[in-house]
PDB file of C-alpha atoms in Angstrom:
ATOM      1  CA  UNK A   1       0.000   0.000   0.000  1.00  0.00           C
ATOM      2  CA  UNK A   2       2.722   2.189   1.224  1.00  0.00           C
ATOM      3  CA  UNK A   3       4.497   1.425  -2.928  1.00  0.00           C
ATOM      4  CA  UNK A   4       1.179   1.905  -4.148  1.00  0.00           C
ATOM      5  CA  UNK A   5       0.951   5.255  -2.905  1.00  0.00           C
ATOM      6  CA  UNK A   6       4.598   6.403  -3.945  1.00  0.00           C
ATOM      7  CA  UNK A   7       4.090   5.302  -7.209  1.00  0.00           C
ATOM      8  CA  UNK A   8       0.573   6.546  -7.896  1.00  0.00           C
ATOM      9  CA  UNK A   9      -0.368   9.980  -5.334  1.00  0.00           C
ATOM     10  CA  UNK A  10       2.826  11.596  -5.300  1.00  0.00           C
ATOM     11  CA  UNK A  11       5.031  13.888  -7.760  1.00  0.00           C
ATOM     12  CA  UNK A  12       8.091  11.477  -6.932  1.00  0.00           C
ATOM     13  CA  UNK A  13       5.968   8.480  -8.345  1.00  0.00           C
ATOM     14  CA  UNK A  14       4.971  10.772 -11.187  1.00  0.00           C
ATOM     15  CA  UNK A  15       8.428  11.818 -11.870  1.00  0.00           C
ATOM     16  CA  UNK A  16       9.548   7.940 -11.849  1.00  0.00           C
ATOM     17  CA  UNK A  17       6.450   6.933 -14.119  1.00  0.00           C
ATOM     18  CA  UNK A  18       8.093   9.950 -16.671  1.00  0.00           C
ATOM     19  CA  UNK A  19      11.266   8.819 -16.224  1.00  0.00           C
ATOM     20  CA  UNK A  20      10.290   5.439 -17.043  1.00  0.00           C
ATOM     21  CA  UNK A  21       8.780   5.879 -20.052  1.00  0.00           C
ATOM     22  CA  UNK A  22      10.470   8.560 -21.862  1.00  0.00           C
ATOM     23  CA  UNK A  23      13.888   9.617 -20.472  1.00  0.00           C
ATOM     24  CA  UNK A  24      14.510  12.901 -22.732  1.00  0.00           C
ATOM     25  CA  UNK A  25      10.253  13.811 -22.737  1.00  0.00           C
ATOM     26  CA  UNK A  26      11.008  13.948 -18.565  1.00  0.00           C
ATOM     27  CA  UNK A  27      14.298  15.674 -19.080  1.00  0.00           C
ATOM     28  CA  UNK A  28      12.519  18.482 -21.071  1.00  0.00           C
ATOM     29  CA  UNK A  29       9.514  18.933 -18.927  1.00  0.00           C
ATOM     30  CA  UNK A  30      11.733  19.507 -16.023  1.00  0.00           C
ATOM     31  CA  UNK A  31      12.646  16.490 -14.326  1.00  0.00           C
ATOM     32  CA  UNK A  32      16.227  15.592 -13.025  1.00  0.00           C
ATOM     33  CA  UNK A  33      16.125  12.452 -14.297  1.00  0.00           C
ATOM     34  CA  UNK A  34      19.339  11.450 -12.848  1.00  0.00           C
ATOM     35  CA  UNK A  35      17.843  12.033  -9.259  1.00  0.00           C
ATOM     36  CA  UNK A  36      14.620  10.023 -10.549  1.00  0.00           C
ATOM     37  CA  UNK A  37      17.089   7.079 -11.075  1.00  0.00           C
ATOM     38  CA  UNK A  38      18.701   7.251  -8.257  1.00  0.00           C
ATOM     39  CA  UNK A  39      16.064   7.886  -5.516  1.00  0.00           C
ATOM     40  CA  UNK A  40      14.305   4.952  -7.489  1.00  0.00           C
ATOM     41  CA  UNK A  41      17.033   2.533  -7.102  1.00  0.00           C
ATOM     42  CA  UNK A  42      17.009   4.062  -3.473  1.00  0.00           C
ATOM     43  CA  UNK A  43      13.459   2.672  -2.742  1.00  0.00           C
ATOM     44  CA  UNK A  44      13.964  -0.312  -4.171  1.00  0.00           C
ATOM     45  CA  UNK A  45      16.601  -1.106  -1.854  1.00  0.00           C
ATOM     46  CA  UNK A  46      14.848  -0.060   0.726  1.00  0.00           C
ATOM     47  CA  UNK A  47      11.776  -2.621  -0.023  1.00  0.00           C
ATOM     48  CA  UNK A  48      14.524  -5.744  -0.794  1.00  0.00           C
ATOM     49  CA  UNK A  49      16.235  -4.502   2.665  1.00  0.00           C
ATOM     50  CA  UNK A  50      13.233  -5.024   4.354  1.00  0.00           C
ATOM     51  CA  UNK A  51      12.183  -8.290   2.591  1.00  0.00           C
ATOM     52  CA  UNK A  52      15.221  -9.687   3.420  1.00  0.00           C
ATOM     53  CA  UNK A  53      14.883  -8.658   6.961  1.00  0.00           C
ATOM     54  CA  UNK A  54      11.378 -10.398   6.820  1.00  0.00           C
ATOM     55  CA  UNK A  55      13.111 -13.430   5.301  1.00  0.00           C
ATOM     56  CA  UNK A  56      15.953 -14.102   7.265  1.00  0.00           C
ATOM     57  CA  UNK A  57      14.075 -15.683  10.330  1.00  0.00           C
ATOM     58  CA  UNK A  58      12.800 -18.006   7.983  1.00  0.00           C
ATOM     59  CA  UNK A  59      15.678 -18.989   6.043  1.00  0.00           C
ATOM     60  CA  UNK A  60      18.501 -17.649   7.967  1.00  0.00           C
ATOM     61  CA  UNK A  61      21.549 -16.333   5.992  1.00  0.00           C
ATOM     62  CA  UNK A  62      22.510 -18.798   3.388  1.00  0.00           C
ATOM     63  CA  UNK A  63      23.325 -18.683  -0.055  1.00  0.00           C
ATOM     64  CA  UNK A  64      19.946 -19.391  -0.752  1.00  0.00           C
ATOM     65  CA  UNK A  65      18.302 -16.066  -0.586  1.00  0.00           C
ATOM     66  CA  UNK A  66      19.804 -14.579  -3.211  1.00  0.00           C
ATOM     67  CA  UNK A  67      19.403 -16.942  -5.834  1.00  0.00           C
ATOM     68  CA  UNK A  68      18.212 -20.261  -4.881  1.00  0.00           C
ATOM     69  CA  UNK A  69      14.490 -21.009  -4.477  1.00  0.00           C
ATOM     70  CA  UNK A  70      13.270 -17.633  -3.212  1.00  0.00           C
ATOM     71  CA  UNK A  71      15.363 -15.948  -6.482  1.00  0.00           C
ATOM     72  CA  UNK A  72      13.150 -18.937  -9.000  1.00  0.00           C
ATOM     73  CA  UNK A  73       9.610 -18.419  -7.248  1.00  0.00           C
ATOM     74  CA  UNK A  74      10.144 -14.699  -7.160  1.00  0.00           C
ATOM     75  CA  UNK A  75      10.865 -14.534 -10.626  1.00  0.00           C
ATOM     76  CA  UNK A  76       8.118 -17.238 -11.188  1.00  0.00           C
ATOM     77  CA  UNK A  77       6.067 -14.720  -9.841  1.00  0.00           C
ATOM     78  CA  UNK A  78       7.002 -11.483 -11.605  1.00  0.00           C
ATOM     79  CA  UNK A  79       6.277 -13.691 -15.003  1.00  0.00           C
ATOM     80  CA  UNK A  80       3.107 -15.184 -13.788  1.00  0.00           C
ATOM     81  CA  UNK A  81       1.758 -11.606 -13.136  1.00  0.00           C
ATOM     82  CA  UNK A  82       3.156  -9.572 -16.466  1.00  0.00           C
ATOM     83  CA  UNK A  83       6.919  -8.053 -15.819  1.00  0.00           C
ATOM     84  CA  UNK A  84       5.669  -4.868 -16.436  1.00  0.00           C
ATOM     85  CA  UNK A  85       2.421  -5.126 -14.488  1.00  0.00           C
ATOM     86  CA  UNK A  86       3.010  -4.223 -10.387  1.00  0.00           C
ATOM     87  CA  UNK A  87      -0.562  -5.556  -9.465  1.00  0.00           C
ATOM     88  CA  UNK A  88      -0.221  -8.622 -11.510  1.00  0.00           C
ATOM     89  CA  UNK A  89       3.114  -9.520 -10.206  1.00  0.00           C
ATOM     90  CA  UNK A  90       1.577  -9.195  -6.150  1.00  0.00           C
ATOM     91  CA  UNK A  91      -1.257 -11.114  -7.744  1.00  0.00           C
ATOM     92  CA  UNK A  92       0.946 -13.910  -9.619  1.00  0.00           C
ATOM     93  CA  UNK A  93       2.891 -14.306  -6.184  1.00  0.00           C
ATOM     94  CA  UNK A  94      -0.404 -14.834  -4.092  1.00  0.00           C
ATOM     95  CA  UNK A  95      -1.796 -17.400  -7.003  1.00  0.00           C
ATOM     96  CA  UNK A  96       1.832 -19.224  -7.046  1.00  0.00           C
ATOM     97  CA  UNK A  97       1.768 -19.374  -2.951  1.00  0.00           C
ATOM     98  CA  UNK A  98      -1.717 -20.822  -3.187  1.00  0.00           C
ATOM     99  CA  UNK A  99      -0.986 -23.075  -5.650  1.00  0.00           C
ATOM    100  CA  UNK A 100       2.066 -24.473  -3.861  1.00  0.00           C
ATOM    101  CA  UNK A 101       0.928 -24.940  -0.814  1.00  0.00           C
ATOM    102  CA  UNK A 102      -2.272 -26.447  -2.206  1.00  0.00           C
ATOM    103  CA  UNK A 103      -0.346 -29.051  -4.225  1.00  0.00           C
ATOM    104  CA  UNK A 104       1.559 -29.723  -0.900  1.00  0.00           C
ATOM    105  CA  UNK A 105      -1.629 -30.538   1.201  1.00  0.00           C
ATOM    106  CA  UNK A 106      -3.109 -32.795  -1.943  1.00  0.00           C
ATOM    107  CA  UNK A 107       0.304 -33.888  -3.379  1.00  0.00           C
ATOM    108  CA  UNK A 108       3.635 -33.908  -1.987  1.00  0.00           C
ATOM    109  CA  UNK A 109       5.975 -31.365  -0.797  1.00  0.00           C
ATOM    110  CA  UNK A 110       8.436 -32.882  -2.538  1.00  0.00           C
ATOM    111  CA  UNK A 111       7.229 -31.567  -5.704  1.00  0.00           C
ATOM    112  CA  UNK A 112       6.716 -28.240  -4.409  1.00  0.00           C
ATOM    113  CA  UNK A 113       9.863 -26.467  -5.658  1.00  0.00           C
ATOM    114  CA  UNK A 114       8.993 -28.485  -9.364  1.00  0.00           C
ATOM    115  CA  UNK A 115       5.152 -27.187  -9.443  1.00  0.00           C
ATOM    116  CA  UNK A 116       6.739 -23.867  -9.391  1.00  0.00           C
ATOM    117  CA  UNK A 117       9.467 -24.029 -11.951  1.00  0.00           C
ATOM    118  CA  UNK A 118       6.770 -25.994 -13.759  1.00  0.00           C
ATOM    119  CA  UNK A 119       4.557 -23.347 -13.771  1.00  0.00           C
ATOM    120  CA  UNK A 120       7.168 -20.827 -14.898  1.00  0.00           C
ATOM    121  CA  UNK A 121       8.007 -22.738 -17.835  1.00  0.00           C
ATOM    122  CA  UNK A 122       4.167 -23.189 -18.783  1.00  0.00           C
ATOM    123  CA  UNK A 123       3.783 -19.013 -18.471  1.00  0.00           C
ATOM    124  CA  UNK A 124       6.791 -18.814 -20.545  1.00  0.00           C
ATOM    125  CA  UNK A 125       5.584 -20.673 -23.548  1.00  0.00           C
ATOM    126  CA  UNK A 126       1.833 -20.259 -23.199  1.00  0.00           C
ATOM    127  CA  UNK A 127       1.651 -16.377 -22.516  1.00  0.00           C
ATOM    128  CA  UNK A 128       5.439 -14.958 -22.100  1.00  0.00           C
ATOM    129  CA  UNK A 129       3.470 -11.416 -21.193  1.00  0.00           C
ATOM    130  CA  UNK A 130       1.947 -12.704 -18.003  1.00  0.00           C
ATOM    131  CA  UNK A 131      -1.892 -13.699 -17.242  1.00  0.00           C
ATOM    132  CA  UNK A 132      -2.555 -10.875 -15.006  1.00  0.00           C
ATOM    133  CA  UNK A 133      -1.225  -8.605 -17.430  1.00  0.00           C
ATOM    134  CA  UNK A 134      -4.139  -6.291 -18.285  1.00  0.00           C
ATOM    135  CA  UNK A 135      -4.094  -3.689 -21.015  1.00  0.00           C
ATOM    136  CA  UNK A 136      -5.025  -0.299 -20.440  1.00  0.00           C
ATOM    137  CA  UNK A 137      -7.607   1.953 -21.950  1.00  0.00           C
ATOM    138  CA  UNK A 138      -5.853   4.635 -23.238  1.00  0.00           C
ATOM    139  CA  UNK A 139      -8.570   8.160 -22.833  1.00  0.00           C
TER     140      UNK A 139
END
């Protein structure tokens, strides 16, 4: 909620959203689009810094948070919801959780890292562009 309203109520997230789409477009209408870039790798770091505080009671440090499982199903995720879709991707990572831990309480958790990387490879070749990933009206 708290990246929701960055992104979407404030002249930062406007800036970023400029930024993002057209560098030089930003530039001219009077953005710094050097600070954009940096104040948005800024809060990114912020949110992974506090993931991985969240995460690292569960997992512990190991070289498994940065690329192992978490790194596949997170990525699993992003896919599953559209790349370029922020919604989509929370909503791909609640559909992915469900569905593994679903297919753990009727299957096996043995399978439960496979059902994932199983269901990334499906996304990629069925719809590479995500299934939550709605189009926009344009007005």
């Amino acid at each position: 909620m708290i990246i929701y309203f960055i992104l979407n109520k404030t002249l930062i997230g406007k800036s970023f959203r400029a930024a993002a789409q057209n560098r030089e477009a930003a530039a001219l209408m009077g953005i710094d689009v050097k600070v954009t870039t940096s104040l948005s790798f800024i809060l990114a770091t912020v949110v992974v810094g506090i993931a991985g505080i969240l995460l690292a009671p569960i997992y512990f440090v190991s070289l498994e948070l940065g690329g192992g499982s978490i790194g596949v199903k997170g990525f699993a995720s992003a896919v599953l919801g559209g790349l370029t879709n922020p919604y989509g991707t929370i909503l791909g990572g609640i559909s992915l959780g469900l569905l593994e831990n679903f297919s753990t309480l009727y299957i096996s958790s043995t399978y439960r890292d496979i059902i994932s990387f199983s269901v990334l490879v499906a996304v990629l070749i069925l719809k590479p562009s995500g299934i939550f990933n709605w189009k926009r009206k344009k007005i």
